[in-house]
Coordinates of C-alpha atoms in Angstrom, one line a residue:
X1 CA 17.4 7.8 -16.9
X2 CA 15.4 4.8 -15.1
X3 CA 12.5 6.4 -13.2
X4 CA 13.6 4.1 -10.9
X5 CA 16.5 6.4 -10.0
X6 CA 13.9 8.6 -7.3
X7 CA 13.7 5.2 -4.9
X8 CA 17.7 4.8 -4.9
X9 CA 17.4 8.8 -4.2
X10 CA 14.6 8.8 -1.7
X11 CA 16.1 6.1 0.5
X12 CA 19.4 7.7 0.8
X13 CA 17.5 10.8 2.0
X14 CA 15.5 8.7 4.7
X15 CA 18.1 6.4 6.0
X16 CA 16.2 3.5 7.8
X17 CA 12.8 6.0 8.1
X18 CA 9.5 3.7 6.9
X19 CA 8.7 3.9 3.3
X20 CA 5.2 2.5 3.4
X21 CA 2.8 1.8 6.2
X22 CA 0.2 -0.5 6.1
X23 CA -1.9 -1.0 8.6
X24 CA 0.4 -2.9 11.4
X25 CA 3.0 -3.3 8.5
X26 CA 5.8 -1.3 7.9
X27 CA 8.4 -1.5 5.3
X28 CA 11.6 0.5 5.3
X29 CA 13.6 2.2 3.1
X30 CA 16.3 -0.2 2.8
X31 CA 13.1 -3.0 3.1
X32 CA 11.6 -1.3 -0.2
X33 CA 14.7 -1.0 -2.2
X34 CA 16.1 -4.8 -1.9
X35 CA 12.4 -6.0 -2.6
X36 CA 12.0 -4.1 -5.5
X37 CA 15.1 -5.1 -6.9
X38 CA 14.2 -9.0 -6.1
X39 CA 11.0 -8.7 -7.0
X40 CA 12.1 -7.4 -10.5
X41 CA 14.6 -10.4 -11.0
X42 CA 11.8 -12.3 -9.8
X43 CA 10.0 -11.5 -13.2
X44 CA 13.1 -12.1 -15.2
X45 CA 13.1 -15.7 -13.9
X46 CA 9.8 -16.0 -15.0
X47 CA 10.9 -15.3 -18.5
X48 CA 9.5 -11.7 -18.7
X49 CA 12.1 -9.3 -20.7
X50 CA 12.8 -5.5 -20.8
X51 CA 9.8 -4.1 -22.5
X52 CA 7.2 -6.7 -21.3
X53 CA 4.2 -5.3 -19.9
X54 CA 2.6 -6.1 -16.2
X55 CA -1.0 -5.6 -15.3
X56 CA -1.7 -4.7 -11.5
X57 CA -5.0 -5.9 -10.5
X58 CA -6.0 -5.0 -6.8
X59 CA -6.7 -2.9 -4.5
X60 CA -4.6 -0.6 -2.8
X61 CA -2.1 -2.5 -1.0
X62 CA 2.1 -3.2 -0.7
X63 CA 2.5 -5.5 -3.2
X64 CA 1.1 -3.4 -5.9
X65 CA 3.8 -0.4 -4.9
X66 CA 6.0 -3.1 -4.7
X67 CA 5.4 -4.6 -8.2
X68 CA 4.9 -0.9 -9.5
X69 CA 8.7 0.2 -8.7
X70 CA 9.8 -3.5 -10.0
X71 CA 8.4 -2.3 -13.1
X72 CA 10.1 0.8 -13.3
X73 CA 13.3 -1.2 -11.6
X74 CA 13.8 -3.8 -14.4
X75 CA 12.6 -2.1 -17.4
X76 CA 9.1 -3.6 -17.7
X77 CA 6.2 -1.7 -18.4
X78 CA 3.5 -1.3 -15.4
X79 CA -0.2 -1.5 -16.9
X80 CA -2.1 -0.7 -13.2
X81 CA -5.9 -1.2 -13.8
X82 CA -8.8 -0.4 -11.9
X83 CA -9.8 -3.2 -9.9
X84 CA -13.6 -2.3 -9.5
X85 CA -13.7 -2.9 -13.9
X86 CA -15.7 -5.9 -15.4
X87 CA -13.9 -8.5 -16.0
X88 CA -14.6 -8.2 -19.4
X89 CA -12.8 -4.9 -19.6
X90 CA -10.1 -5.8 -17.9
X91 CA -9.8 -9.0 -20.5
X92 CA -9.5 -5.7 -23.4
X93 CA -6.8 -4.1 -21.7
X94 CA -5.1 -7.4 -21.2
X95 CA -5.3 -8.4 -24.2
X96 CA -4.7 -5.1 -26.4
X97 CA -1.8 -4.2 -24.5
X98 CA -0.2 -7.7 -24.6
X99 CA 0.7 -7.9 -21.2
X100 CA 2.9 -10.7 -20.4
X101 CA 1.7 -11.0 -16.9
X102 CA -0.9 -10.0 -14.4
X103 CA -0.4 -8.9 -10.4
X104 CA -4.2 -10.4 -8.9
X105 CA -5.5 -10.3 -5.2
X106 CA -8.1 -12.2 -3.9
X107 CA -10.2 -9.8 -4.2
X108 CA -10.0 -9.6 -8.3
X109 CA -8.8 -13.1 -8.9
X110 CA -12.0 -14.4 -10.8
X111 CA -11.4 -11.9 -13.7
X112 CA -8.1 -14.1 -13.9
X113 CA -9.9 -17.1 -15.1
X114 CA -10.7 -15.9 -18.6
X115 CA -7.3 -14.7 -19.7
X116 CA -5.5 -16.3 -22.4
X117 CA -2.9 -18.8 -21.1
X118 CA 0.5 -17.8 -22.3
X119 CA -0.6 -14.7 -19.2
X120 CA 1.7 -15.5 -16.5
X121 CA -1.1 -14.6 -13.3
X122 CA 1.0 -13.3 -10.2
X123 CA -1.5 -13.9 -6.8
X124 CA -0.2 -11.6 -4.0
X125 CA -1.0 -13.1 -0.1
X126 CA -4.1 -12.9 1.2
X127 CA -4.8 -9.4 3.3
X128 CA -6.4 -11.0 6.0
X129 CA -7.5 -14.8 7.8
X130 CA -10.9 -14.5 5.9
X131 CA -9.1 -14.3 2.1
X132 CA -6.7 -16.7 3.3
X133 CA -9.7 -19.2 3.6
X134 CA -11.1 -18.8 0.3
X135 CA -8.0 -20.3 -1.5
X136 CA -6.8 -19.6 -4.7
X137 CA -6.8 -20.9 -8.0
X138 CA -3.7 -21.9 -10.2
X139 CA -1.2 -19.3 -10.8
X140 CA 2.5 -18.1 -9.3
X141 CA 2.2 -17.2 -5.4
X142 CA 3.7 -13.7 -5.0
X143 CA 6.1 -15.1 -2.5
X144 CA 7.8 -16.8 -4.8
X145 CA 8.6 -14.1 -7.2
X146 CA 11.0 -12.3 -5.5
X147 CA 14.4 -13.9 -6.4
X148 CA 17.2 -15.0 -4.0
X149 CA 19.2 -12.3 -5.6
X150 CA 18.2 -9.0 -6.5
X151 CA 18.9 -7.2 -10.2
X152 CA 20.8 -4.5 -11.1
X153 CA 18.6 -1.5 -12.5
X154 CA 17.9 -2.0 -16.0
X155 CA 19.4 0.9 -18.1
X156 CA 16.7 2.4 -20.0
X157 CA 16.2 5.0 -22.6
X158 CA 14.5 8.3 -21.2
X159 CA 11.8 7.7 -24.2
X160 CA 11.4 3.9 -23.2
X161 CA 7.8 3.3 -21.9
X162 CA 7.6 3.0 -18.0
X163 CA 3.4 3.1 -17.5
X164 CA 0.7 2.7 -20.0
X165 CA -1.8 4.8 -18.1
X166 CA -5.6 3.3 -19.4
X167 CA -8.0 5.8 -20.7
X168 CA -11.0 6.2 -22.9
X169 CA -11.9 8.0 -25.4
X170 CA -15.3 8.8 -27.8
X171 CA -15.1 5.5 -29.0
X172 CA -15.6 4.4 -25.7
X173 CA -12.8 1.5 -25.6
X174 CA -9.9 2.1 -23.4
X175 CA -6.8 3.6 -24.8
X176 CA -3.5 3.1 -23.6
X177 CA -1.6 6.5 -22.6
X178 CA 2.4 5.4 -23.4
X179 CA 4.0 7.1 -20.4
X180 CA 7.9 7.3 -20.9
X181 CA 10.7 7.5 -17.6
X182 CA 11.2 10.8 -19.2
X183 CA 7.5 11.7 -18.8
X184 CA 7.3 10.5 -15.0
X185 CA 10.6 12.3 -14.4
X186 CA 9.7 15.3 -15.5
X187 CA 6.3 14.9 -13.5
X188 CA 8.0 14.6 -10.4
X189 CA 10.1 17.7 -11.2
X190 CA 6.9 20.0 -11.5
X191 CA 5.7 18.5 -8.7
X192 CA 8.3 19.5 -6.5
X193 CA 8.7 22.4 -8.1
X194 CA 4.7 23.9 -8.4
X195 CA 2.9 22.0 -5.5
X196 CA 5.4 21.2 -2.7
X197 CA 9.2 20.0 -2.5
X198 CA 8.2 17.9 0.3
X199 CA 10.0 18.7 3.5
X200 CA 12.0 15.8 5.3
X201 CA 9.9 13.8 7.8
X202 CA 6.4 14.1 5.5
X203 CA 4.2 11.7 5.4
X204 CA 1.8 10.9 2.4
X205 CA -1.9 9.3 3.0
X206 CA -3.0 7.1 0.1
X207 CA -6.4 6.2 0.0
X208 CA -7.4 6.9 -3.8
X209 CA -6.4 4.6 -6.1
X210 CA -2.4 3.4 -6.3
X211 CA -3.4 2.3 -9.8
X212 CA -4.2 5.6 -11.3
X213 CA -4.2 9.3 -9.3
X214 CA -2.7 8.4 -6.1
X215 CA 0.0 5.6 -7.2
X216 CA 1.1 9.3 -9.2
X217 CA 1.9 10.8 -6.5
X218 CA 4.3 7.9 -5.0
X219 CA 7.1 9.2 -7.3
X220 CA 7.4 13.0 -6.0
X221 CA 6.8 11.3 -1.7
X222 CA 9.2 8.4 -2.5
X223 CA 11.7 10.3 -4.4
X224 CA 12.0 13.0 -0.9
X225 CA 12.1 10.5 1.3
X226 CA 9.0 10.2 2.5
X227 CA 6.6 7.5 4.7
X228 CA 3.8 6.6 2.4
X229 CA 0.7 5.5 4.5
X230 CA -2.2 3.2 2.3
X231 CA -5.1 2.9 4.5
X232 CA -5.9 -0.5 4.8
X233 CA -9.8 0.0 4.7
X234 CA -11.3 -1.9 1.1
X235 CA -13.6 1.5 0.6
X236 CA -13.6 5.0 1.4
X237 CA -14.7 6.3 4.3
X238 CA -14.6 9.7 5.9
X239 CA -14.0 8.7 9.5
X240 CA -11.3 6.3 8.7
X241 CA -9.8 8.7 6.7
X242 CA -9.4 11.3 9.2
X243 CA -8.1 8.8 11.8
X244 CA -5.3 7.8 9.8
X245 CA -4.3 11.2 9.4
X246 CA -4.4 11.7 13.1
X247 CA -2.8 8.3 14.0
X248 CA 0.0 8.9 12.0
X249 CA 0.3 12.8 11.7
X250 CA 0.0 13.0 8.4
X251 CA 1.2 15.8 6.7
X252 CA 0.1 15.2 3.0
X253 CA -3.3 14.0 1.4
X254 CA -1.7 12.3 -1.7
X255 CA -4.4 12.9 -3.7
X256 CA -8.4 13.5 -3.6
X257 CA -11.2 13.5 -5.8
X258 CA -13.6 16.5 -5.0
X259 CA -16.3 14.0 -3.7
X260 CA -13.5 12.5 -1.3
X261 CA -12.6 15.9 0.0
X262 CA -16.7 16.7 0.2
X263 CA -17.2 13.7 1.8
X264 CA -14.2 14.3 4.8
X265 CA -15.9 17.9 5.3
X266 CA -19.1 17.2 5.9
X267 CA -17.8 14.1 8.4
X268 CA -20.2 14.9 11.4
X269 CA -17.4 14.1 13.7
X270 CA -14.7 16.1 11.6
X271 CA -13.9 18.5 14.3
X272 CA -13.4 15.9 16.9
X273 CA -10.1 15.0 14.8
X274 CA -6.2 16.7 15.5
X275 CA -5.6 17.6 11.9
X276 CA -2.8 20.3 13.2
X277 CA 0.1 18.4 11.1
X278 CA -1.5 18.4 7.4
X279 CA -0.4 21.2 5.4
X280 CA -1.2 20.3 2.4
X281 CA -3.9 18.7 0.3
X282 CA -4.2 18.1 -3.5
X283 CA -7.8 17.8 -5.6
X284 CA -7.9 16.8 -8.7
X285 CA -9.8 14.3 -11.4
X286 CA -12.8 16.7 -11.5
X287 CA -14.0 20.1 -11.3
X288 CA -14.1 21.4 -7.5
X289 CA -17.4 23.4 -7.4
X290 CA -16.7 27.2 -5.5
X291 CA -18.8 26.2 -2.7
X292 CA -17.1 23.1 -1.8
X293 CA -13.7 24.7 -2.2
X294 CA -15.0 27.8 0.1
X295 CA -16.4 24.9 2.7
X296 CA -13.0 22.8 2.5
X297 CA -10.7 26.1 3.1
X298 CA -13.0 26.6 6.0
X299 CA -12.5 23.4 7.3
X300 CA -8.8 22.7 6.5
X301 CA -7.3 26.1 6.0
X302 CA -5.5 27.5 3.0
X303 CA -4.0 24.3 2.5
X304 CA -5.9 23.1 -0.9
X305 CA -4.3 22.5 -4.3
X306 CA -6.2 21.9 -7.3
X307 CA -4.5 20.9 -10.2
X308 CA -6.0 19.5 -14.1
X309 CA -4.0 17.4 -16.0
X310 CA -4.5 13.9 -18.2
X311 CA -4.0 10.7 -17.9
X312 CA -2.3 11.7 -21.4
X313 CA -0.1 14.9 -19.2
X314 CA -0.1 12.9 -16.0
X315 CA -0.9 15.4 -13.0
X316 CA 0.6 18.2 -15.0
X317 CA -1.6 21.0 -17.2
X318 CA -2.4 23.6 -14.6
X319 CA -2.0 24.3 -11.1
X320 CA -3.7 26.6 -8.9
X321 CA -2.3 26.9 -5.4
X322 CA -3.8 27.3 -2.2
X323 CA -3.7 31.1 -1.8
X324 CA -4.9 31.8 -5.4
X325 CA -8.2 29.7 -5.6
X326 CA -10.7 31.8 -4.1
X327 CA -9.0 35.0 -5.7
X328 CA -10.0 33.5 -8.9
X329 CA -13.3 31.5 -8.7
X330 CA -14.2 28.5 -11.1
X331 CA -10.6 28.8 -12.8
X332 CA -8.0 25.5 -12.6
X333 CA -4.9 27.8 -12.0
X334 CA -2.4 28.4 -14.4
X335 CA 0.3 25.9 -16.8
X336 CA 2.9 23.9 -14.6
X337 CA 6.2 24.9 -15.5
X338 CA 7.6 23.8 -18.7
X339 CA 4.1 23.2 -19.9
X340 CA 3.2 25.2 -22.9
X341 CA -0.7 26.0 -23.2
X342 CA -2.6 27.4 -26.0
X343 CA -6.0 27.7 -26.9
X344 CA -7.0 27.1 -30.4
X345 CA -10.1 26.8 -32.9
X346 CA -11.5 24.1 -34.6
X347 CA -8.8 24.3 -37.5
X348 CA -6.2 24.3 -34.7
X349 CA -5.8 28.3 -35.3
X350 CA -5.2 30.9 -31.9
X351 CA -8.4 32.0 -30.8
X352 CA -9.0 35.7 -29.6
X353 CA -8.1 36.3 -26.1
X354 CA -10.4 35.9 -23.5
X355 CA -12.1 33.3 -26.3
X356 CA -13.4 29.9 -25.7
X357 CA -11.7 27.0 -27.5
X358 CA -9.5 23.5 -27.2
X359 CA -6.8 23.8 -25.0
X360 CA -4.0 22.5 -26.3
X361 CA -0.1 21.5 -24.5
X362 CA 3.0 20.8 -25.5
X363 CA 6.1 19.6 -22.8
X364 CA 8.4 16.8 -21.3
X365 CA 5.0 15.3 -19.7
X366 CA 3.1 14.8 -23.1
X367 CA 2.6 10.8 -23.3
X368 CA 4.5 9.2 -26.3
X369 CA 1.2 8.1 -27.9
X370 CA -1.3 5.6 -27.7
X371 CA -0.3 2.0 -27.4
X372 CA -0.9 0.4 -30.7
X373 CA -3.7 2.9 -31.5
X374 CA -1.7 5.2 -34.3
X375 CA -5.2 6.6 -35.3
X376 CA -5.9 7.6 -32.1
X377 CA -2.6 9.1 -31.5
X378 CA -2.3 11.0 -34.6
X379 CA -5.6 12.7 -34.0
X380 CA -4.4 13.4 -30.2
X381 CA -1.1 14.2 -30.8
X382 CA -0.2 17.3 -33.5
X383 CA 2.8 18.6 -34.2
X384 CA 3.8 17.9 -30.5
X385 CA 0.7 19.4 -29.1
X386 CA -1.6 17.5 -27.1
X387 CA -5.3 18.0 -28.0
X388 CA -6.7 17.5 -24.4
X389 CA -10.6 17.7 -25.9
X390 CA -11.3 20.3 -23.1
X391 CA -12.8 23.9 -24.0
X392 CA -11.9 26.4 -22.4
X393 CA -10.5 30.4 -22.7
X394 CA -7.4 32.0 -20.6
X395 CA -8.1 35.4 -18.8
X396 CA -5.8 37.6 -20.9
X397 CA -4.6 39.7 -18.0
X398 CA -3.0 37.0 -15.7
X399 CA -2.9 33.7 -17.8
X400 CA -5.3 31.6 -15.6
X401 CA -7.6 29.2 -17.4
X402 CA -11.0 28.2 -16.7
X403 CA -12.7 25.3 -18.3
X404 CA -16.2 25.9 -19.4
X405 CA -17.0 22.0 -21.6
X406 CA -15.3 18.9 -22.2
X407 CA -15.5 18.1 -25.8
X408 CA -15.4 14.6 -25.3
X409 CA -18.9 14.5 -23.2
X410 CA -17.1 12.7 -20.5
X411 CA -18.8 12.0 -17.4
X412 CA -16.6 12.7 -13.9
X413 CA -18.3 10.6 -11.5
X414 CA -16.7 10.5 -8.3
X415 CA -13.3 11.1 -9.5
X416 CA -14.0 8.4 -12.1
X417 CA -14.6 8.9 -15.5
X418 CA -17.5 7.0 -17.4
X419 CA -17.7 8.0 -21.7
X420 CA -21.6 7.8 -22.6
X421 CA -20.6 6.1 -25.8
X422 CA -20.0 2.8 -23.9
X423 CA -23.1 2.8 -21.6
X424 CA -25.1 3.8 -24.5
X425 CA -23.7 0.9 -26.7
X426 CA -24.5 -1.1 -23.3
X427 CA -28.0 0.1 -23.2
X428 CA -28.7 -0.5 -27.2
X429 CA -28.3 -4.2 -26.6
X430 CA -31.7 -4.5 -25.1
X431 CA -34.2 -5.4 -27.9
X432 CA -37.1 -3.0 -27.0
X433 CA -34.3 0.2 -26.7
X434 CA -34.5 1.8 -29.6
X435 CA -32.5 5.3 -29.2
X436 CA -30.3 6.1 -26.2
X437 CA -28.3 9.5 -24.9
X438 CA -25.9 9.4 -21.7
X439 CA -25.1 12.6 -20.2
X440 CA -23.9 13.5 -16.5
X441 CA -25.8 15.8 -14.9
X442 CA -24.6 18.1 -11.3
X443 CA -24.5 15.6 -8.2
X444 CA -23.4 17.4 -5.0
X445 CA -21.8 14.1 -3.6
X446 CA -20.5 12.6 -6.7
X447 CA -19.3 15.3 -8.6
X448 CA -21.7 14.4 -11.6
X449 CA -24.2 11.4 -11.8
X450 CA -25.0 9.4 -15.1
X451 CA -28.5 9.7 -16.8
X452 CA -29.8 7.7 -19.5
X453 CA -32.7 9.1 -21.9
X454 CA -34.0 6.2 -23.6
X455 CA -36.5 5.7 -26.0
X456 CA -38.4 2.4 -25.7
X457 CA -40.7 0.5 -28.1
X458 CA -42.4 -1.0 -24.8
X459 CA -42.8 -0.1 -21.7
X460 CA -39.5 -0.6 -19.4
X461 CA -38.4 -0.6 -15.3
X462 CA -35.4 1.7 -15.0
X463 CA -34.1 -1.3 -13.2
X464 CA -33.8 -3.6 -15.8
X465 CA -32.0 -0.8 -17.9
X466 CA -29.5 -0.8 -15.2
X467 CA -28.9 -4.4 -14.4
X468 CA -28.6 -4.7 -18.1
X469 CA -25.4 -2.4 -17.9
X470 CA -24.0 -3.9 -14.8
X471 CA -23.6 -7.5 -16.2
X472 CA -21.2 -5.4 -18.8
X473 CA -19.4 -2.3 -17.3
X474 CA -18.2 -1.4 -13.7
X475 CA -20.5 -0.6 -11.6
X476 CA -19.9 3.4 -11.4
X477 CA -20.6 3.6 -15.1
X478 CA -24.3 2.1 -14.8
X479 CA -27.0 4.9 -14.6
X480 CA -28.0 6.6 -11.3
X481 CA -30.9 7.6 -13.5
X482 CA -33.0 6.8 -16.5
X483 CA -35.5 9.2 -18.1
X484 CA -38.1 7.4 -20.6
X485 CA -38.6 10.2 -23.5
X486 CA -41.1 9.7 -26.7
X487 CA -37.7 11.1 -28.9
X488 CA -34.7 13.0 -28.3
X489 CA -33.4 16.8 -29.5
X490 CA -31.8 15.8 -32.3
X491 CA -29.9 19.2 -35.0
X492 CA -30.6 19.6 -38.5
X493 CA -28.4 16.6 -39.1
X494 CA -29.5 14.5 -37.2
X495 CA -27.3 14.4 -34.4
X496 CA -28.6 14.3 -30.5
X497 CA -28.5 17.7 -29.0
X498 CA -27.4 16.4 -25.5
X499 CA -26.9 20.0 -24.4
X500 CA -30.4 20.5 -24.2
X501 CA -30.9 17.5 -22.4
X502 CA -29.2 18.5 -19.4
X503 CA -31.2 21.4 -19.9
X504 CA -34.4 19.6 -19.3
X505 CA -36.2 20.2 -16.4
X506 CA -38.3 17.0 -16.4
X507 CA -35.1 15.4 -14.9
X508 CA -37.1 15.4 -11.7
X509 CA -39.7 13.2 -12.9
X510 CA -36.4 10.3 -13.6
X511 CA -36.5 6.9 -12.1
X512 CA -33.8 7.1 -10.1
X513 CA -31.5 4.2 -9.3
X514 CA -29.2 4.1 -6.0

């Protein structure tokens, strides 16, 4: 079945109710439905064929939920990227994924100059007066996309890739999770299911990213029925946030990363708000500390969610609802259902119970692969099990897990995740850098911050380190920190102990970069 099935569905639930707000713009059910149909004939005019992936390159706005459900419509693939991502990056993902066309905003459409040509590049209308006076280069205005005539929904295998879902991994290059309708589908179901069934009338706020966690959650708000609100604001920001909610009595927070739920607490004007309609609000992305979760209950009420899941197992491993978390501190809740979780050794054999080891999951979620990466996939992917690269143990009384490493070393910065491998790489370019070890370290606003230890043949500014990584990766994967060390804890064979790193206590004395 087409994912795009839950928009037909939704919109017969809502009747004429708004399907997205946007600042002063609304769009309808019936609106939403006849543009994404258009829009998705649009891209067949433009030669692009069942199968053909689309890169979405901008910030949260209409036009990308628009494009999005096209996608899904028409039997393309969506490939949404982070917008914030070097424009070298983004040239990768272009490029290994083959995408036949790319969705650009003013706001990202320098990083459209590189591509190759044969890349059709889609510019959606300028957001406001100011973009509208910078112009645009040469490319397809997103008004003329949509086609005079809309297109029937594409039928589509349920294993048929909808959403190649960009990751990384310990080679630090992006990796393309192959997220099937079947896959999204059976998201949604859990969704309604574990977290909420969403109630007619809800409302959903979107101010994370559409491209990755939040855009998620569309599929289990549009397929009930309900208004989506995308704050208009470019960033984040506490105030705004908790306006929107009260402007537009917002019933659901789509989707936060810990520091964006930290951040909304400690608002100093947070009680000055009328929060009385939100009843219910999902973390995820990164580990929710017990204090933070303790301090958000306080401020919301027993109203939280935390879920773990993949790009890989979109939204979907474990789930540990709002009356539970405090009950059991520092776990991530137990499997989703129709998720099957094990935890296994090193060979891939049970562990005891109550042992550490990989947590591994099997279910209608699991991505199909890695886009053109079978290496990848076959290491990932065994026997139907998903190797999520997470450590972790199951109490053996009640089945809840609780992570205790990440396997992978990756980084959780603000929701985001950065894989030292690439800033190290980054960092190794400079001549007088001789050995390098990335590692994230506690941050109690981001979540986790990104130190480099570096060992230098001359002496070096922290600065330069930093600028250095900038002119290469996104800006939240460059060092908040750099420690200058004479050598680094290294094992008997020679490998970097970067446990003991974060161990050190001479992390005080670090340069620190903000």
């Amino acid at each position: 079945m087409n994912v795009a099935h839950l928009l037909v569905d939704g919109s017969r639930r809502a009747g004429g109710a708004d399907a997205l707000v946007f600042g002063g713009r609304r769009t309808s059910y019936p609106e939403l439905v006849d543009r994404v149909a258009r829009v998705a004939a649009g891209l067949r005019r433009l030669g692009l064929r069942p199968g053909d992936r689309v890169a979405l390159l901008l910030p949260n706005r209409p036009e990308l939920v628009e494009m999005l459900w096209a996608c899904f419509w028409g039997g393309f693939v969506a490939v949404p990227l982070n917008w914030h991502l070097h424009p070298d990056e983004i040239a990768y993902v272009v490029e290994q994924s083959g995408a036949a066309a790319i969705l650009v905003s003013a706001e990202t459409s320098a990083a459209a100059d590189t591509l190759p040509p044969q890349v059709r590049i889609i510019r959606a209308p300028a957001a406001t007066a100011a973009e509208a006076a910078e112009g645009t280069n040469a490319g397809t205005a997103y008004s003329a996309v949509p086609a005079a005539r809309p297109l029937d929904m594409a039928a589509v295998d349920d294993a048929d890739s909808a959403w190649l879902f960009y990751t990384s991994g310990t080679t630090g290059r992006p990796k393309g999770a192959t997220l099937s309708h079947r896959n999204l589908a059976a998201m949604t179901a859990t969704y309604h299911a574990d977290i909420d069934p969403v109630a007619p009338g809800s409302s959903f706020l979107h101010a994370a990213p559409l491209t990755h966690g939040s855009g998620l959650y569309l599929l289990p708000a549009i397929g009930r029925g309900a208004t989506n609100v995308i704050s208009p604001s470019g960033s984040f920001s506490p105030g705004d946030y908790l306006g929107q909610i009260e402007r537009h009595k917002i019933t659901h927070a789509a989707f936060l990363a810990p520091t964006m739920l930290n951040r909304i607490v400690r608002d100093p004007q947070f009680a000055t708000y009328d929060l009385s309609g939100l009843r219910s609000i999902v973390v995820g992305g990164a580990p929710l500390y017990q204090e933070d979760l303790r301090a958000a209950v306080n401020a919301f009420g027993p109203i939280i969610t935390q879920m773990y899941g993949q790009g890989e197992a979109p939204m979907t491993i474990t789930v540990m609802p709002p009356g539970d978390a405090l009950a059991h501190p520092g776990s991530c809740g137990r499997p989703f259902g129709g998720i099957d979780l094990r935890i296994v050794a090193q060979n891939g054999s049970p562990v005891p119970d109550g042992s550490d080891g990989e947590v591994i999951v099997r279910g209608a979620v699991v991505m199909n692969g890695y886009w053109k990466n079978p290496k990848a996939t076959a290491e990932t992917l065994v026997d139907g099990w998903l190797h999520t690269g997470d450590i972790g143990h199951l109490d053996p009384d009640d089945g809840y897990l609780y992570l205790t490493d990440r396997a992978k070393d990756v980084i959780i910065t603000g929701g985001s995740n950065v894989y030292p491998r690439e800033v190290e790489e980054v960092l190794l370019t400079h001549p007088a850098v001789r050995e390098v070890a990335v590692v994230g370290v506690p941050d109690s606003e981001w979540g986790e911050s990104v130190v480099a230890f570096v060992v230098a043949d001359q002496t070096l500014g922290a600065a330069e380190l930093v600028e250095l990584c900038k002119a290469h990766l996104a800006s939240f994967k460059k060092p908040r920190s750099v420690v200058f060390v004479d050598d680094l804890p290294k094992n008997a064979t020679g490998k970097i102990v970067k446990r003991q790193l974060r161990q050190e206590t001479h992390l005080a004395d670090r340069q620190i970069i903000r």
